[in-house]
Coordinates of C-alpha atoms in Angstrom, one line a residue:
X290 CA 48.3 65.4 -21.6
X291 CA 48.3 66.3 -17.9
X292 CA 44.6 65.4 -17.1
X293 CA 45.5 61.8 -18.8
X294 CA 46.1 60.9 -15.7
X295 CA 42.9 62.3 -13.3
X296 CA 40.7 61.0 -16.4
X297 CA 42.3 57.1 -15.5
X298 CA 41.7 57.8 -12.0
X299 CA 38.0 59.1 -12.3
X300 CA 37.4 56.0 -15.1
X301 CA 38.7 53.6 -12.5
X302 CA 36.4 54.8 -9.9
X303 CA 33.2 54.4 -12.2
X304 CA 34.4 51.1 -12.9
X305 CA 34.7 50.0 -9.4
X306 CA 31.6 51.7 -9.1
X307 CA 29.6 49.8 -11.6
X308 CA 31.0 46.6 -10.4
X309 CA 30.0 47.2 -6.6
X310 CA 26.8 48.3 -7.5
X311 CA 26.0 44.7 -9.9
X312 CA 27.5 42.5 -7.3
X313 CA 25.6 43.9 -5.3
X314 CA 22.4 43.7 -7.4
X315 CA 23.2 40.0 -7.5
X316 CA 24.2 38.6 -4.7
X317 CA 21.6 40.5 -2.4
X318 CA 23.1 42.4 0.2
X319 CA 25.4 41.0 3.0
X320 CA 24.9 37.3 3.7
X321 CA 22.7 36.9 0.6
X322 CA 25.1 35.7 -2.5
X323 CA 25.2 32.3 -3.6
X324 CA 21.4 31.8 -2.9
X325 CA 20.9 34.7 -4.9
X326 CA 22.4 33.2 -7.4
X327 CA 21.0 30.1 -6.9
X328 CA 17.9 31.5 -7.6
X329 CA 18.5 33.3 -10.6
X330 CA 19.9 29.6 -12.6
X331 CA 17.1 27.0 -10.5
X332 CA 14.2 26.1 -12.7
X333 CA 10.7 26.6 -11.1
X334 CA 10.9 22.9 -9.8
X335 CA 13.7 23.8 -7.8
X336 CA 11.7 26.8 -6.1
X337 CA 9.2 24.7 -4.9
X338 CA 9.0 24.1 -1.1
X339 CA 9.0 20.0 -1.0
X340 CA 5.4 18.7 0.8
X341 CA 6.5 17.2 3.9
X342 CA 5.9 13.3 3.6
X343 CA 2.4 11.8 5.0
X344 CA 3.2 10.1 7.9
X345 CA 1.9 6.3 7.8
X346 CA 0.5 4.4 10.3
X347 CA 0.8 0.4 11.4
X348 CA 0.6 -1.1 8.4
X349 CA 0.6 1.6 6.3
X350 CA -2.7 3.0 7.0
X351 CA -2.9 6.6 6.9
X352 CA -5.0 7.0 9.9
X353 CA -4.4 5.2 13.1
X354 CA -7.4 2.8 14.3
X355 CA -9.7 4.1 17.0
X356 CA -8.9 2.4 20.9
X357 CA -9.8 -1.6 20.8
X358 CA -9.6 -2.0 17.3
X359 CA -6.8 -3.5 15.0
X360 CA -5.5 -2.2 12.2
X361 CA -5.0 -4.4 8.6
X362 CA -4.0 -4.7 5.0
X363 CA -4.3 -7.6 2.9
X364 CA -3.2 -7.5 -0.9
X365 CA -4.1 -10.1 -3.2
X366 CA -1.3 -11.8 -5.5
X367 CA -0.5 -9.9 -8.9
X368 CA -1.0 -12.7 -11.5
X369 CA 1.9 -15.6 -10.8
X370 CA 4.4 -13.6 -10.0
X371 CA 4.2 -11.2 -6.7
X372 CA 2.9 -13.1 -3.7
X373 CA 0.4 -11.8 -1.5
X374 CA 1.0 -9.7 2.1
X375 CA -1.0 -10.1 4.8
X376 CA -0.2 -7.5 7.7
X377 CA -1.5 -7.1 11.3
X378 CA -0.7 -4.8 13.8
X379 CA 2.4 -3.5 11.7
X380 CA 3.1 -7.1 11.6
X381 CA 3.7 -9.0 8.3
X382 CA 2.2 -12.3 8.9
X383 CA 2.7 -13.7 5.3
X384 CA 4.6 -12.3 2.7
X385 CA 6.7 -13.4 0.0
X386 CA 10.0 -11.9 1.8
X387 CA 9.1 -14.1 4.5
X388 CA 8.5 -17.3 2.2
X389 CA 5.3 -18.2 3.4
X390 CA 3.0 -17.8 0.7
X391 CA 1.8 -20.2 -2.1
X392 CA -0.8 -20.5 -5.1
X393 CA -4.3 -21.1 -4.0
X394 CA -5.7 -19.3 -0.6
X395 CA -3.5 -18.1 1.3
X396 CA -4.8 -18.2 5.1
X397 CA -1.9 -20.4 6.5
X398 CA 0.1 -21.4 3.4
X399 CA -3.0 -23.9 2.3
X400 CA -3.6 -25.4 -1.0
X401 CA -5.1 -28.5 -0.8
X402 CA -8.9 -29.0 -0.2
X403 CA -9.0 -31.6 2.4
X404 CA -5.8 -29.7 4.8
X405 CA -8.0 -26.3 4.3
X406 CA -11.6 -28.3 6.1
X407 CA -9.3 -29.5 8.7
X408 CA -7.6 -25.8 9.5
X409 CA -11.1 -23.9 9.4
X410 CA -13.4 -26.4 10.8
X411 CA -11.9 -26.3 14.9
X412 CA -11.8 -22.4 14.7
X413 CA -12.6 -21.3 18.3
X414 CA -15.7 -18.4 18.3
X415 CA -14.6 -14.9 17.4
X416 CA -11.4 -16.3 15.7
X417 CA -10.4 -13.7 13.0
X418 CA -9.9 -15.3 9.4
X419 CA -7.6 -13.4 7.1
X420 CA -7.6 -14.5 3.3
X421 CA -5.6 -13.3 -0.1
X422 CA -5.7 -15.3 -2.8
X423 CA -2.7 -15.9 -5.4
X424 CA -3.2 -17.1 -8.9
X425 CA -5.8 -19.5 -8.7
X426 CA -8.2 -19.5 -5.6
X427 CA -11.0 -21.7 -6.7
X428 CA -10.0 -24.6 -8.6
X429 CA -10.0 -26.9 -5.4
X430 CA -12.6 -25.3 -3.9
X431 CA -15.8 -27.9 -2.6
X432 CA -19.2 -27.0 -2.0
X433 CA -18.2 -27.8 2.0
X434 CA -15.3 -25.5 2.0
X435 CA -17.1 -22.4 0.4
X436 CA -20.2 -23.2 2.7
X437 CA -17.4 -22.6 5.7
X438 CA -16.8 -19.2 4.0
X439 CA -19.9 -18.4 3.8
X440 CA -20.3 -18.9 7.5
X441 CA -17.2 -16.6 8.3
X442 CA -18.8 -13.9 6.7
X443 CA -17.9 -13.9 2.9
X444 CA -20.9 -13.4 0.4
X445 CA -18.9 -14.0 -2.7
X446 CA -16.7 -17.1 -2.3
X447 CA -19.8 -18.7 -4.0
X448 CA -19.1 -16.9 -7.1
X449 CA -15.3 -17.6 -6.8
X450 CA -14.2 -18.8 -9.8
X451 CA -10.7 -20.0 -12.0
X452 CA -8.1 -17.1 -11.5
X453 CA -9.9 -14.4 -9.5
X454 CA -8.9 -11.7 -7.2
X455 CA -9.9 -12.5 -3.6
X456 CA -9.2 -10.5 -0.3
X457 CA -11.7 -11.8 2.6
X458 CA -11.3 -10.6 6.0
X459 CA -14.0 -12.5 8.8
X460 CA -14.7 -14.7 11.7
X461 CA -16.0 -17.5 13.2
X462 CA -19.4 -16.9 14.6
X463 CA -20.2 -13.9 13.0
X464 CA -24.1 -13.1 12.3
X465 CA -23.6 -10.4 9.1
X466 CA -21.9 -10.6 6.1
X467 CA -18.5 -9.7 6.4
X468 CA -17.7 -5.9 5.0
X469 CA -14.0 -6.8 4.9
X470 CA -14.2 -8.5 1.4
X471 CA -13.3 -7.6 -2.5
X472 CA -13.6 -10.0 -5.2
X473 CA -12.6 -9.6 -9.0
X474 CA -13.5 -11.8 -11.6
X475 CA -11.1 -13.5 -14.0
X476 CA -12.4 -11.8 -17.7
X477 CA -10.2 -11.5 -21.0
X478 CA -12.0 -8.0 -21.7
X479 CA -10.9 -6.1 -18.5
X480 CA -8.2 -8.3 -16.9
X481 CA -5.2 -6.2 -15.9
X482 CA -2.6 -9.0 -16.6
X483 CA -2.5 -11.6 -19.6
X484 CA -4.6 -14.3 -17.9
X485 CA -5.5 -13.0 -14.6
X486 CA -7.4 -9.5 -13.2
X487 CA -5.6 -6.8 -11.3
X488 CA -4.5 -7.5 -7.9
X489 CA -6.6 -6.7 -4.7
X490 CA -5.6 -4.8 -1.8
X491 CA -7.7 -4.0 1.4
X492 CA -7.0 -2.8 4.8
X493 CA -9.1 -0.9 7.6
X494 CA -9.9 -1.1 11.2
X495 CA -11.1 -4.4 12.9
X496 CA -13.1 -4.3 16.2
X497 CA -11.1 -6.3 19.1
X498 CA -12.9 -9.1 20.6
X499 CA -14.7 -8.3 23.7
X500 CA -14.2 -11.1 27.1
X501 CA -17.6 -11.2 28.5
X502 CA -16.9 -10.8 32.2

């Protein structure tokens, strides 16, 4: 009966002992606990170290343009419903946030045949030209008006048909064929949408015009 007492004692100890000695297992040391833990319940999502995000450029490019040259995205519409964006210089110059776009070819909110002529026709030399199309760019289309096209560089507004994808980036006086361009045709066996193709988008680095002195 009289070592009932030093046996408590001696069991306490252990116990302590054993509970230090977990803890310790556990949590890690000094300064280590909770993410110890941490570890112990996170899944191996959790463990991974997040990629740092890519960083984007003017107008969401993911490289920056080289000196004297400026930087671009043009996205077609998608169907009838989301408009098309035209960006320059990290500037949106049309957009359907900035309620400026409509059906047809969108260069300066233009839809009909005879307001296009008058818009393209006066274009100074080196003027840029930058075109998205939205839901139907060809309809109103002339043999005149795809002729001025033609002469700003495009080499497939004359297969531009009812309902195609068109992004077209050129200029006035150029002497090649534009490689700025994309153009999908409107086809029930590989259209993206009911009715219309998948939407077009485009962007790169455009030489500045040079002043001659």
């Amino acid at each position: 009966m009289r070592l009932a007492g030093p046996l408590r004692i001696m069991a306490l100890v252990i116990s302590v002992g054993l509970t230090w000695l977990v803890a310790s297992i556990l949590l890690g040391g000094p300064g280590g606990g909770f993410p110890r833990i941490q570890q112990l319940f996170a899944g191996p999502e959790n463990s991974v170290t997040a990629e740092p995000r890519a960083r984007k450029y003017k107008c969401g490019l993911p490289q920056p343009c080289p000196e004297e040259h400026l930087a671009f995205r043009v996205v077609s519409g998608a169907a009838n419903v989301i408009g098309p964006k035209i960006c320059l210089e990290d500037r949106m110059l049309m957009s359907s946030v900035k309620d400026n776009v409509g059906r047809g070819l969108n260069i300066a909110l233009v839809n009909d045949v005879n307001d296009l002529l008058k818009f393209i026709r006066p274009l100074h030399e080196g003027t840029l030209v930058f075109v998205a199309s939205y839901d139907d760019p060809a309809t109103k289309m002339n043999e005149e008006t795809r002729k001025l096209f033609s002469d700003l560089g495009s080499k497939n507004v004359k297969d531009l048909a009812f309902r195609d994808s068109w992004v077209f980036v050129g200029a006035k006086g150029v002497q090649n064929k534009s490689p700025f361009e994309q153009h999908v045709k409107n086809s029930k066996h590989s259209n993206k949408y009911e009715g219309w193709p998948e939407a077009l988008e485009m962007e790169g680095c455009i030489p500045r015009r040079t002043t001659a002195s």
